[in-house]
Amino acid sequence: MTVMAISDSNAHAQKDKRVLKFEVSKVIPFPAEKVWAIVGEDYGAVAYSHPKIIESEYINGSLKAEEGAERVCYFNEKHTQYLEEKMIDYSPETISFTNTVSQAGRFPVKPEYTRAVYNVDDMGNGESMLTFTMQYRTKPAFMGGFAKGSFKKLINDYFIAIEHHLRTGEKVTKTNFKQIKKEIKKRERLSTSR
């Protein structure tokens, strides 16, 4: 599993007690290269596999997923709730990258303290482990603990959406996600009861 690398410019963030960190992992019943194709290679098209992002695209001259690629993710129709993000430490060899935030329109996070590592581990037998490790600081800082639960739920839902998108090729939206989640949870219950 990849450990989150902290650059010198971000080293102060780790020492700041108001910077919080969490990790979410999920076994996805698809090979690592297929999961990587969604989270790593389709970086600019995250809206196809994320239930809360209604639109996403590459920005600032980025044309594909690679070191330094930038994207914008819109969470509402008016484009007032958005994140501008940049891909760093891009490594198809280790199936991982770090996602930094440069602007956070109407999100209560401080961009300079907010980043996440995506890592895909091949588990064999056509399965992989997708891990998301995030560090962040909210503004105001006291909201950090409250935000952690929301962020974790958001990422868990994203993982469910990725699995569905891989299984069907269907775009995941706010509208269809509730039914998708219900179907995947049912499938998981059936497989564990056997």
Short mmCIF file of C-alpha atoms in Angstrom, two decimals:
data_model
loop_
_atom_site.label_atom_id
_atom_site.label_comp_id
_atom_site.label_asym_id
_atom_site.label_seq_id
_atom_site.Cartn_x
_atom_site.Cartn_y
_atom_site.Cartn_z
CA MET A 1 0.00 0.00 0.00
CA THR A 2 1.32 3.45 -0.89
CA VAL A 3 2.06 5.77 2.01
CA MET A 4 1.04 9.37 1.51
CA ALA A 5 4.09 11.46 0.68
CA ILE A 6 4.18 14.93 2.21
CA SER A 7 6.24 17.50 0.35
CA ASP A 8 8.36 20.09 2.21
CA SER A 9 5.82 22.80 1.38
CA ASN A 10 3.15 20.67 3.01
CA ALA A 11 5.19 19.36 5.95
CA HIS A 12 3.76 22.05 8.23
CA ALA A 13 0.28 20.67 7.48
CA GLN A 14 1.15 17.34 9.13
CA LYS A 15 2.27 19.10 12.31
CA ASP A 16 -0.85 21.22 12.51
CA LYS A 17 -3.28 19.52 14.91
CA ARG A 18 -6.23 20.88 12.98
CA VAL A 19 -5.25 18.81 9.94
CA LEU A 20 -7.25 15.60 10.03
CA LYS A 21 -6.67 12.36 8.18
CA PHE A 22 -8.73 9.27 7.38
CA GLU A 23 -8.57 6.23 5.14
CA VAL A 24 -11.29 4.26 3.37
CA SER A 25 -10.71 0.94 1.56
CA LYS A 26 -12.98 -1.38 -0.39
CA VAL A 27 -12.49 -4.67 -2.20
CA ILE A 28 -13.76 -4.19 -5.75
CA PRO A 29 -14.60 -7.39 -7.68
CA PHE A 30 -12.62 -6.27 -10.74
CA PRO A 31 -8.92 -6.48 -11.66
CA ALA A 32 -6.68 -3.59 -10.61
CA GLU A 33 -6.13 -2.38 -14.18
CA LYS A 34 -9.90 -1.92 -14.67
CA VAL A 35 -10.26 0.01 -11.41
CA TRP A 36 -7.20 2.11 -12.32
CA ALA A 37 -8.78 2.88 -15.71
CA ILE A 38 -11.69 4.54 -13.85
CA VAL A 39 -9.89 6.38 -11.02
CA GLY A 40 -6.51 7.03 -12.64
CA GLU A 41 -6.85 7.08 -16.41
CA ASP A 42 -10.33 8.68 -16.58
CA TYR A 43 -9.29 11.46 -14.18
CA GLY A 44 -11.11 14.21 -16.09
CA ALA A 45 -14.30 12.14 -16.46
CA VAL A 46 -14.86 11.46 -12.75
CA ALA A 47 -18.48 12.65 -13.13
CA TYR A 48 -19.30 9.33 -14.87
CA SER A 49 -18.49 7.34 -11.73
CA HIS A 50 -19.13 9.75 -8.84
CA PRO A 51 -22.68 10.11 -7.49
CA LYS A 52 -22.26 13.72 -6.27
CA ILE A 53 -20.30 15.24 -9.16
CA ILE A 54 -22.66 16.38 -11.90
CA GLU A 55 -19.97 17.51 -14.35
CA SER A 56 -16.17 17.30 -14.61
CA GLU A 57 -13.53 18.18 -17.16
CA TYR A 58 -9.84 18.75 -17.66
CA ILE A 59 -8.69 22.36 -17.24
CA ASN A 60 -5.62 24.57 -17.70
CA GLY A 61 -4.41 22.78 -20.82
CA SER A 62 -4.57 19.25 -19.39
CA LEU A 63 -5.56 16.70 -22.03
CA LYS A 64 -5.24 13.40 -20.19
CA ALA A 65 -4.37 11.80 -16.87
CA GLU A 66 -0.68 12.31 -16.15
CA GLU A 67 1.62 14.12 -13.74
CA GLY A 68 0.28 17.67 -13.32
CA ALA A 69 -3.13 17.05 -14.95
CA GLU A 70 -5.83 19.37 -13.63
CA ARG A 71 -9.59 18.97 -13.47
CA VAL A 72 -12.63 20.79 -12.17
CA CYS A 73 -15.51 18.93 -10.52
CA TYR A 74 -18.91 20.62 -10.24
CA PHE A 75 -21.32 19.57 -7.51
CA ASN A 76 -24.26 21.80 -8.54
CA GLU A 77 -25.87 23.10 -11.74
CA LYS A 78 -24.82 26.72 -11.09
CA HIS A 79 -21.12 25.69 -10.85
CA THR A 80 -20.77 27.54 -7.53
CA GLN A 81 -19.94 24.39 -5.57
CA TYR A 82 -16.78 22.98 -7.14
CA LEU A 83 -13.28 21.67 -6.59
CA GLU A 84 -10.28 22.37 -8.79
CA GLU A 85 -7.82 19.52 -8.40
CA LYS A 86 -4.36 18.52 -9.60
CA MET A 87 -2.87 15.06 -10.08
CA ILE A 88 0.65 14.63 -8.66
CA ASP A 89 2.83 11.62 -7.85
CA TYR A 90 1.11 9.91 -10.81
CA SER A 91 2.38 6.33 -10.96
CA PRO A 92 0.72 3.77 -13.24
CA GLU A 93 3.48 1.35 -12.18
CA THR A 94 2.38 1.35 -8.53
CA ILE A 95 -1.25 2.12 -9.50
CA SER A 96 -1.47 5.27 -7.39
CA PHE A 97 -1.58 9.05 -7.49
CA THR A 98 -2.10 12.00 -5.17
CA ASN A 99 -4.93 14.44 -5.76
CA THR A 100 -4.37 17.99 -4.46
CA VAL A 101 -6.98 20.74 -4.22
CA SER A 102 -6.14 24.20 -5.59
CA GLN A 103 -9.59 25.83 -5.23
CA ALA A 104 -12.65 24.83 -3.21
CA GLY A 105 -15.66 26.91 -4.20
CA ARG A 106 -18.18 26.81 -1.35
CA PHE A 107 -16.53 23.78 0.28
CA PRO A 108 -15.37 24.33 3.86
CA VAL A 109 -11.81 23.08 3.28
CA LYS A 110 -8.51 24.91 3.06
CA PRO A 111 -7.02 23.86 -0.30
CA GLU A 112 -3.39 24.09 0.81
CA TYR A 113 -4.05 21.43 3.46
CA THR A 114 -6.32 19.18 1.41
CA ARG A 115 -5.06 16.17 -0.56
CA ALA A 116 -5.85 12.52 -1.09
CA VAL A 117 -3.92 9.46 -2.22
CA TYR A 118 -5.67 6.94 -4.46
CA ASN A 119 -4.09 3.49 -4.44
CA VAL A 120 -5.21 0.29 -6.17
CA ASP A 121 -3.75 -3.04 -5.02
CA ASP A 122 -4.15 -6.19 -7.13
CA MET A 123 -5.49 -8.95 -4.88
CA GLY A 124 -5.57 -11.66 -7.57
CA ASN A 125 -8.64 -13.67 -8.58
CA GLY A 126 -9.97 -10.66 -10.50
CA GLU A 127 -10.28 -8.50 -7.38
CA SER A 128 -8.53 -5.37 -6.19
CA MET A 129 -8.40 -3.17 -3.10
CA LEU A 130 -9.09 0.52 -3.68
CA THR A 131 -7.77 2.74 -0.89
CA PHE A 132 -8.38 6.47 -0.47
CA THR A 133 -6.29 8.29 2.16
CA MET A 134 -7.23 11.91 2.77
CA GLN A 135 -5.82 14.76 4.81
CA TYR A 136 -7.73 18.01 5.14
CA ARG A 137 -8.33 21.08 7.24
CA THR A 138 -11.68 22.80 7.40
CA LYS A 139 -12.51 26.47 7.66
CA PRO A 140 -13.46 27.07 10.37
CA ALA A 141 -11.20 24.47 11.94
CA PHE A 142 -13.73 23.26 14.53
CA MET A 143 -15.83 21.74 11.71
CA GLY A 144 -13.12 19.16 10.96
CA GLY A 145 -14.53 16.38 13.13
CA PHE A 146 -18.06 16.89 11.80
CA ALA A 147 -16.82 16.88 8.19
CA LYS A 148 -14.95 13.58 8.57
CA GLY A 149 -18.16 11.51 8.67
CA SER A 150 -19.53 13.26 5.59
CA PHE A 151 -16.27 12.82 3.69
CA LYS A 152 -16.08 9.11 4.56
CA LYS A 153 -19.68 8.55 3.44
CA LEU A 154 -18.97 10.41 0.20
CA ILE A 155 -15.96 8.20 -0.54
CA ASN A 156 -17.80 4.99 0.38
CA ASP A 157 -20.57 6.02 -2.02
CA TYR A 158 -17.95 6.80 -4.69
CA PHE A 159 -16.51 3.29 -4.31
CA ILE A 160 -19.97 1.77 -4.74
CA ALA A 161 -20.49 3.93 -7.83
CA ILE A 162 -17.13 2.84 -9.30
CA GLU A 163 -18.12 -0.80 -8.92
CA HIS A 164 -21.46 -0.18 -10.63
CA HIS A 165 -19.84 1.80 -13.45
CA LEU A 166 -17.35 -1.02 -14.01
CA ARG A 167 -20.11 -3.63 -14.00
CA THR A 168 -22.51 -1.81 -16.35
CA GLY A 169 -20.76 1.14 -18.04
CA GLU A 170 -23.72 3.26 -16.89
CA LYS A 171 -23.07 6.84 -15.79
CA VAL A 172 -23.78 7.24 -12.07
CA THR A 173 -25.83 10.30 -11.14
CA LYS A 174 -27.55 11.71 -8.07
CA THR A 175 -30.81 10.48 -9.57
CA ASN A 176 -29.90 6.82 -10.14
CA PHE A 177 -27.47 6.35 -7.26
CA LYS A 178 -30.02 5.44 -4.58
CA GLN A 179 -31.21 2.44 -6.62
CA ILE A 180 -27.63 1.49 -7.54
CA LYS A 181 -26.60 1.53 -3.89
CA LYS A 182 -29.57 -0.64 -2.93
CA GLU A 183 -28.69 -3.22 -5.63
CA ILE A 184 -25.00 -3.40 -4.66
CA LYS A 185 -25.78 -3.72 -0.94
CA LYS A 186 -28.22 -6.54 -1.78
CA ARG A 187 -25.56 -8.30 -3.90
CA GLU A 188 -23.03 -7.96 -1.06
CA ARG A 189 -25.50 -9.44 1.47
CA LEU A 190 -26.21 -12.39 -0.82
CA SER A 191 -22.50 -13.12 -1.36
CA THR A 192 -21.70 -13.01 2.39
CA SER A 193 -24.64 -15.26 3.29
CA ARG A 194 -23.32 -18.09 1.09
#
